[in-house]
Tab-separated table of C-alpha atoms in Angstrom:
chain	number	residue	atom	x	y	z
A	25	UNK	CA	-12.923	-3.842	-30.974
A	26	UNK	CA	-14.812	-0.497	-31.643
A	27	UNK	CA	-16.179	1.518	-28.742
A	28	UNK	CA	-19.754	-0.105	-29.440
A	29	UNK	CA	-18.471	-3.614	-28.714
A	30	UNK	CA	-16.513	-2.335	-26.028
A	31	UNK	CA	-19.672	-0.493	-24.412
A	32	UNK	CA	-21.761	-3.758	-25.120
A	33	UNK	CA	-19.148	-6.065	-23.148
A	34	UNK	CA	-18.517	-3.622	-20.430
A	35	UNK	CA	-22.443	-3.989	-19.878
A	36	UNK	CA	-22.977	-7.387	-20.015
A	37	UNK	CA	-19.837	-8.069	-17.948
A	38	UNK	CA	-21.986	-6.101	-15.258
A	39	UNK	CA	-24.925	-7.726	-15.611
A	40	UNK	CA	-26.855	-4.545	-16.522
A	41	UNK	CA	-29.629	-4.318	-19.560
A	42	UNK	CA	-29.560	-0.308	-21.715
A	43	UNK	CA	-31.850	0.634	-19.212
A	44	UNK	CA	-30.134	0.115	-16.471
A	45	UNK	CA	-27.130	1.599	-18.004
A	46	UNK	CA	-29.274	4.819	-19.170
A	47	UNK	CA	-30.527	5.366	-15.806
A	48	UNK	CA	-27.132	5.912	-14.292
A	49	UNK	CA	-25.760	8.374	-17.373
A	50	UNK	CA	-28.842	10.306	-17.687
A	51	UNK	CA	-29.841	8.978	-21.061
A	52	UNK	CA	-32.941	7.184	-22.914
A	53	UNK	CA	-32.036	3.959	-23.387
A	54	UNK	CA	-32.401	4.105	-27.316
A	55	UNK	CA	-29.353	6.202	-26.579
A	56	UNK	CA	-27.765	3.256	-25.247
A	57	UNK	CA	-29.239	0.816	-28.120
A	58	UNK	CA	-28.026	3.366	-31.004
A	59	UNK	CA	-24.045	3.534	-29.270
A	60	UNK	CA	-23.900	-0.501	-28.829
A	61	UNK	CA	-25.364	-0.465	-32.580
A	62	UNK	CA	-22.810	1.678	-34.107
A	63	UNK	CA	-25.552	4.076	-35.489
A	64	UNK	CA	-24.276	7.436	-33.109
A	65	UNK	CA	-21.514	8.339	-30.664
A	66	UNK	CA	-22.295	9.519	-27.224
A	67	UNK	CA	-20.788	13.121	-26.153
A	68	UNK	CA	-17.120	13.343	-24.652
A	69	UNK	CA	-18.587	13.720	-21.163
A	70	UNK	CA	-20.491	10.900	-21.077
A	71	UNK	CA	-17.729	8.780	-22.822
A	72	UNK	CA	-15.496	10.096	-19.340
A	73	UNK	CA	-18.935	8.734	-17.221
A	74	UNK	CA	-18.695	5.519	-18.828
A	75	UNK	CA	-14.425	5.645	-18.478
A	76	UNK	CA	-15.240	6.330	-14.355
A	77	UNK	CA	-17.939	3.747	-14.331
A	78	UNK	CA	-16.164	0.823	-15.904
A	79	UNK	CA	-12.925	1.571	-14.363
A	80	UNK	CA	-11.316	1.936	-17.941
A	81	UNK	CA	-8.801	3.391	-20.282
A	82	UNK	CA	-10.199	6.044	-22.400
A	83	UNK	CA	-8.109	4.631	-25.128
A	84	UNK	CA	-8.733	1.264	-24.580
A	85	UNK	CA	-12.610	2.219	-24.740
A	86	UNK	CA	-12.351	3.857	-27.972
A	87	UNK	CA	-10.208	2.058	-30.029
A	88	UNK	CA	-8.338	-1.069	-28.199
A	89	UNK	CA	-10.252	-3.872	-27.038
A	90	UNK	CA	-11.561	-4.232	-23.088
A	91	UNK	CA	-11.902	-7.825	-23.108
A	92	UNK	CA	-8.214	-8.356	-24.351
A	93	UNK	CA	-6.897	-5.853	-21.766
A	94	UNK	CA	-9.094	-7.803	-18.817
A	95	UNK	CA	-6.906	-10.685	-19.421
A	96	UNK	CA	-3.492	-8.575	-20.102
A	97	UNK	CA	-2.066	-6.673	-17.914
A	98	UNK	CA	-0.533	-4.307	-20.592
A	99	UNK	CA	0.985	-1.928	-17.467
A	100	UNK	CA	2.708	-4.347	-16.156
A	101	UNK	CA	0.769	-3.366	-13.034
A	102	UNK	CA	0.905	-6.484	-11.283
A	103	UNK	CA	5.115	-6.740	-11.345
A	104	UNK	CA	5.115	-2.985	-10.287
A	105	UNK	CA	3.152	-3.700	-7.156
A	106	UNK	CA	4.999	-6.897	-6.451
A	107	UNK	CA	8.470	-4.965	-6.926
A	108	UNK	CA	7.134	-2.012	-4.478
A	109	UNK	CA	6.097	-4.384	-1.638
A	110	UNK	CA	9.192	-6.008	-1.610
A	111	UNK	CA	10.970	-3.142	-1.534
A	112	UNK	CA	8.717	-0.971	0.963
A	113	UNK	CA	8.829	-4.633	2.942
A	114	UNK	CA	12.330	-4.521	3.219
A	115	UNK	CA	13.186	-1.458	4.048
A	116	UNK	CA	10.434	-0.251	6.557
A	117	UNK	CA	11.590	-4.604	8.514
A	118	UNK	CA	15.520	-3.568	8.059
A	119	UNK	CA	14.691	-0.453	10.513
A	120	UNK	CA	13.607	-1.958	13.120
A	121	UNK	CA	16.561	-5.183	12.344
A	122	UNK	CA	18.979	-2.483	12.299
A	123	UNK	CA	18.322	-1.148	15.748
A	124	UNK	CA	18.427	-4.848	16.884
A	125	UNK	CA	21.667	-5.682	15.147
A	126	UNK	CA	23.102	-2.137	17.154
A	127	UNK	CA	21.894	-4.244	20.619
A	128	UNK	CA	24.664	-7.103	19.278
A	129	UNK	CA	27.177	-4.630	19.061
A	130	UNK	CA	26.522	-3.268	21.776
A	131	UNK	CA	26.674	-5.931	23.829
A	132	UNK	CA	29.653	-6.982	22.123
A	133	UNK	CA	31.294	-4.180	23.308
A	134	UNK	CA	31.695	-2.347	19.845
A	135	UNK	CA	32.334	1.716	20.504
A	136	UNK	CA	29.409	3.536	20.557
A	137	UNK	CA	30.911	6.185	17.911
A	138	UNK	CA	30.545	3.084	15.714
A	139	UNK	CA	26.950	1.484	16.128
A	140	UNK	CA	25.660	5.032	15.898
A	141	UNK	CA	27.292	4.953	12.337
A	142	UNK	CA	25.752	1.550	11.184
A	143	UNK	CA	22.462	2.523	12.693
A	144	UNK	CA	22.887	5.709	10.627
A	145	UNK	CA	23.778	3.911	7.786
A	146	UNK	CA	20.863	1.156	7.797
A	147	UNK	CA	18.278	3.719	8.064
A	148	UNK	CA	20.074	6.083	5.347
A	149	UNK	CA	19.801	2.976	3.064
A	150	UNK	CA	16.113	2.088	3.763
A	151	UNK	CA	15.016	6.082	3.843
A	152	UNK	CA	16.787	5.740	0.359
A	153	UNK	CA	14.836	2.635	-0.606
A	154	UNK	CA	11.782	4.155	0.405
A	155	UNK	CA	11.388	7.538	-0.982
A	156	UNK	CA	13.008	5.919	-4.060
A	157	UNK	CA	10.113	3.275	-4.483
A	158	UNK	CA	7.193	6.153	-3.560
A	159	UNK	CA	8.907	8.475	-6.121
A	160	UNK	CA	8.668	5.589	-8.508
A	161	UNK	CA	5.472	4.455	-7.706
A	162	UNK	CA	4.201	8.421	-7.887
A	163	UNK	CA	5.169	8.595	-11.865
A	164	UNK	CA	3.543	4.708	-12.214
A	165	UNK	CA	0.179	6.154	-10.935
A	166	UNK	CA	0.634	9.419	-13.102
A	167	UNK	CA	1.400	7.298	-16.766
A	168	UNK	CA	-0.983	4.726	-15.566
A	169	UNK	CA	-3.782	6.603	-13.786
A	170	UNK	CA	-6.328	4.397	-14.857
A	171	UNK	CA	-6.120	0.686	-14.754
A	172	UNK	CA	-8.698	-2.099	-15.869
A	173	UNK	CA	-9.422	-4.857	-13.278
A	174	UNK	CA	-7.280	-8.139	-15.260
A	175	UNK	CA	-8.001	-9.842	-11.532
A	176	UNK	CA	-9.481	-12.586	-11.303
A	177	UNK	CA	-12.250	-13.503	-8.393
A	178	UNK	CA	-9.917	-16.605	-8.216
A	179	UNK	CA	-7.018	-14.924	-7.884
A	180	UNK	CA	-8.179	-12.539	-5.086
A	181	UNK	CA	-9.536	-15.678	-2.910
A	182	UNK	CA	-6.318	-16.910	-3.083
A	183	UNK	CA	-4.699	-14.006	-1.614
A	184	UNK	CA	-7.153	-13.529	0.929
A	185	UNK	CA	-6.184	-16.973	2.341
A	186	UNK	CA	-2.936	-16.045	2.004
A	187	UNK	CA	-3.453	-12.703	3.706
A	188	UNK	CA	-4.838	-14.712	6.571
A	189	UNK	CA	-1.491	-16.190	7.208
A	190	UNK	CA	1.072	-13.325	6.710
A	191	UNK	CA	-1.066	-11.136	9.258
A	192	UNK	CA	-2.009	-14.285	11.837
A	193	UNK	CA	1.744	-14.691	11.498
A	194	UNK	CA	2.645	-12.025	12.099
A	195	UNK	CA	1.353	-11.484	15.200
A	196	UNK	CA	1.819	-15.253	16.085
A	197	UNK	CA	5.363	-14.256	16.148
A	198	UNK	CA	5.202	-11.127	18.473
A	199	UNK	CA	3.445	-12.892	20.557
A	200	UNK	CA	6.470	-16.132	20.803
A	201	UNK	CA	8.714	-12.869	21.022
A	202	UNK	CA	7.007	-11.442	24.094
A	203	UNK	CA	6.964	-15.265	25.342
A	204	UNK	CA	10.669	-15.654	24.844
A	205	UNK	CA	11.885	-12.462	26.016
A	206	UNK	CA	9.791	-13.482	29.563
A	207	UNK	CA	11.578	-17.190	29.739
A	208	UNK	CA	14.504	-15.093	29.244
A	209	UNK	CA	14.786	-12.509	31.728
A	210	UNK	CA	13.432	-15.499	33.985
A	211	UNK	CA	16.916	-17.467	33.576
A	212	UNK	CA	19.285	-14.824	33.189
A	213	UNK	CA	19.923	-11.643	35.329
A	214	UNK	CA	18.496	-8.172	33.426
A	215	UNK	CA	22.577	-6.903	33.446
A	216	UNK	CA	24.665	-6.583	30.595
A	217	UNK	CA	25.142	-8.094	28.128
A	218	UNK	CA	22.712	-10.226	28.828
A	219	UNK	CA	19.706	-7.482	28.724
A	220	UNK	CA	21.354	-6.301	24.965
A	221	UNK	CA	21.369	-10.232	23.782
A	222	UNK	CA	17.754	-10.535	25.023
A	223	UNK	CA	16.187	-6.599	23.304
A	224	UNK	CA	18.185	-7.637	19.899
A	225	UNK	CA	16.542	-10.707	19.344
A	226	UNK	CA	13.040	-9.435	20.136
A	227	UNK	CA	13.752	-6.269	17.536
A	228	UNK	CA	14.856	-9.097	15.000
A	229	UNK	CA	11.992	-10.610	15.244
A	230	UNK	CA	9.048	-7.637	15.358
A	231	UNK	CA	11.378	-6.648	12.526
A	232	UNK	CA	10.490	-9.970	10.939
A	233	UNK	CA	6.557	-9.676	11.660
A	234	UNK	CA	6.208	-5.860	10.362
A	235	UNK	CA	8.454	-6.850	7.482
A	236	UNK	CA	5.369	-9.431	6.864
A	237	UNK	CA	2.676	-7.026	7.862
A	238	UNK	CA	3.615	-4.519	5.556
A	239	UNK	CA	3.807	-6.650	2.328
A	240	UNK	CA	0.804	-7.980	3.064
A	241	UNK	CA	-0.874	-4.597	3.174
A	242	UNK	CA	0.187	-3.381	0.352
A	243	UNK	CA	-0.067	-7.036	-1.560
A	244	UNK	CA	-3.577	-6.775	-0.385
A	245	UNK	CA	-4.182	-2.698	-1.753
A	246	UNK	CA	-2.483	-3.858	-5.129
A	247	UNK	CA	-5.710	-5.870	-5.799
A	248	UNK	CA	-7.956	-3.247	-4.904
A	249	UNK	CA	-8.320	-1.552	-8.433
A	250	UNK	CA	-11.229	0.438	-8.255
A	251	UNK	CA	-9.574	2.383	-5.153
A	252	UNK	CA	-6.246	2.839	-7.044
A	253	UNK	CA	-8.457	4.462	-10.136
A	254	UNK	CA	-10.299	6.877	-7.150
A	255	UNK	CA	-7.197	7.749	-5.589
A	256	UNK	CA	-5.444	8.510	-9.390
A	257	UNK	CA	-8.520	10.892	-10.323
A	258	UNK	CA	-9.190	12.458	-6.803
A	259	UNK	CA	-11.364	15.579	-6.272
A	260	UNK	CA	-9.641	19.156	-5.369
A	261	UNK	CA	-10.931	18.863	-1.908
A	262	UNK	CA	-9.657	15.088	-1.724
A	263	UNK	CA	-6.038	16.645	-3.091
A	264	UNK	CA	-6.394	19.161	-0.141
A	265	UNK	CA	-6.803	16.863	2.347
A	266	UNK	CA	-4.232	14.148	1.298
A	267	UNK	CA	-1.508	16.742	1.318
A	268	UNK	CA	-2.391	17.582	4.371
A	269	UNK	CA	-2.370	14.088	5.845
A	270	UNK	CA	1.388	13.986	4.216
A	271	UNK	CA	2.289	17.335	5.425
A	272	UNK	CA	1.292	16.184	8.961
A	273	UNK	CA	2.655	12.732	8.583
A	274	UNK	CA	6.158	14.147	7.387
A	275	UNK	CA	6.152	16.330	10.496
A	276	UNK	CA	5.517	13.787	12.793
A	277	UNK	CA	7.857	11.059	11.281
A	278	UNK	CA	10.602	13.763	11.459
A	279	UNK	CA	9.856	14.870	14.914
A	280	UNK	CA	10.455	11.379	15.635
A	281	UNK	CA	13.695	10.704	14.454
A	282	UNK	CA	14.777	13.874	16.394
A	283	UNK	CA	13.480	12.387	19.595
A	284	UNK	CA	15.081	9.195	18.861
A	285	UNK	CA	18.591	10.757	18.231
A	286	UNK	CA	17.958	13.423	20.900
A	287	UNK	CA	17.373	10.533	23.569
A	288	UNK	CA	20.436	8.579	22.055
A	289	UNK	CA	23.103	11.391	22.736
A	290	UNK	CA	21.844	12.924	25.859
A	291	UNK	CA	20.543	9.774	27.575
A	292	UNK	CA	22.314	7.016	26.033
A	293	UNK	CA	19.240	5.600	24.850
A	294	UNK	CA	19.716	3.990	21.608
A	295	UNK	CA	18.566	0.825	22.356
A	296	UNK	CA	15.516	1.000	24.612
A	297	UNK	CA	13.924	4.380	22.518
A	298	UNK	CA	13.031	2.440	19.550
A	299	UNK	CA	9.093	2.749	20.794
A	300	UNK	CA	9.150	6.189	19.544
A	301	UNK	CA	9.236	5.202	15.636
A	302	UNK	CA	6.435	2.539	16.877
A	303	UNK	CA	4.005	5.521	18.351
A	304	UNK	CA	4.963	7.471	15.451
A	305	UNK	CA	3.359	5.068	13.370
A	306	UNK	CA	0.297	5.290	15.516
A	307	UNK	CA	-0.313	8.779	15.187
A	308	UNK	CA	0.395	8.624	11.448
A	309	UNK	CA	-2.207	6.122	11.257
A	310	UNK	CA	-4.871	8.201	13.526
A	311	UNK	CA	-4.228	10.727	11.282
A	312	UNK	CA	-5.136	8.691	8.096
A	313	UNK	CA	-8.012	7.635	9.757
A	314	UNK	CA	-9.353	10.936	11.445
A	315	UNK	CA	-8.700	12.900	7.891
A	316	UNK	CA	-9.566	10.207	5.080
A	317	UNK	CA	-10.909	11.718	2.719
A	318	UNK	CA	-13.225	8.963	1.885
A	319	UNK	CA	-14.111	8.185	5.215
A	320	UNK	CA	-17.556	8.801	4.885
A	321	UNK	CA	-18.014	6.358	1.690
A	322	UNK	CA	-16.091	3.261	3.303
């Protein structure tokens, strides 16, 4: 398809007429009528409007075809995300499981020299997995910053309902957690190892519901194109503020983890300070929140 048919779909697909479409580049509409015709070429910054406005390849504008690429996911976007939730998933759950799995131990009466190894080992693995996948996902975005919207309105309502479900059971299964550990400490006496048994299997399963949280939000981002395109092509002032959010974020994470360790030798905490990572994650979030850079839009 040439750009004119491409222009002339785009349109239509939106449901605007050449004035419409004028209006919002600054043109007359026989500017419009003359591009979808064939008969002139608009200039290179309004080619980059149209590229911002439809959400697509500048490539694919000018000499692929849109309506093939709607259908095709020629990025293989779709496996990427799928592949980086997993992943993220995984490691972020295994965290928290890993902590659990160091109450066993403990309670099994494994040295202490030793579950402070395997914890250190779990989370080496997942920090691995994770700043592997965001490295991975950072060139994606930068040899893909632009991707058309192949999504379906079908295919979105059917992972909204399935949204529903992975974050109503999620917390469905904190909530049994908290319920459990109660009946628990209501049979048996809060002493060793009884007190270990109980904490482990309440960290396996938050591990299980965050595991599920966490796909599910980034499942749910993967279909949000337009916001992937925005973030791909920010501002300098949006730049300045998201490294700032990271910087502060990176700070706090790693304050964190010295906490956690610092209560673990000195105290002998390493099972009950776990809550730190938790209000980490708060604050990382507040500060998302507080400093989005698109706050004001939403």
């Amino acid at each position: 398809m040439a750009f004119s048919d491409n222009l002339q779909f785009l349109r239509n697909r939106q449901g605007q007429t050449q004035e419409q479409l004028a209006e919002i580049l600054e043109v007359s509409r026989q500017s419009v009528s003359k591009w979808e015709s064939a008969q002139s070429f608009p200039e290179m910054d309004t080619i980059l409007r149209i590229c911002d406005l439809y959400q697509v390849n500048l490539d694919t504008l000018l000499r692929g075809s849109v309506e093939d690429s709607l259908v095709e996911d020629t990025a293989q976007y779709d496996q990427f995300m799928n592949r980086f939730s997993r992943r993220m998933a995984f490691a972020v759950g295994s965290i928290i499981a890993g902590v659990g799995l160091c109450g066993l131990l403990d309670a099994k009466g494994v040295s202490e020299y030793l579950i402070f190894a395997v914890l250190l080992l779990i989370v080496a693995v997942c920090v691995v997995v994770i700043v592997a996948s965001s490295l991975q996902k950072e060139n994606f975005s930068k040899q893909y910053p632009v991707i058309t919207d192949f999504y379906t309105e079908q295919e979105k309502r059917a992972f909204r309902q399935k949204f529903v479900w992975f974050i109503s059971g999620g917390v469905g299964a904190i909530l049994f957690d908290v319920a459990l550990l109660l009946l628990f400490f209501a049979k048996f006496p809060e002493e060793e190892p009884f007190e270990s048994y109980a904490m482990s299997v309440f960290l396996l399963i938050v591990a299980g519901a965050v595991t599920s949280f966490v796909y599910a939000g980034i499942q749910e981002e993967k279909y949000k194109i337009d916001e992937y395109n925005r973030d791909n092509n920010p501002t300098p002032e949006v730049k300045k503020r998201k490294g700032l959010i990271n910087t502060i974020c990176a700070a706090l994470m790693t304050l964190v983890t010295a906490l956690y360790v610092g209560l673990g030798l000195a105290l002998d905490l390493w099972r009950t300070a776990w809550w730190v990572f938790a209000v980490g994650g708060i604050l990382c979030a507040v500060v998302n929140i507080v400093l989005d850079p698109y706050r004001d839009e939403n």
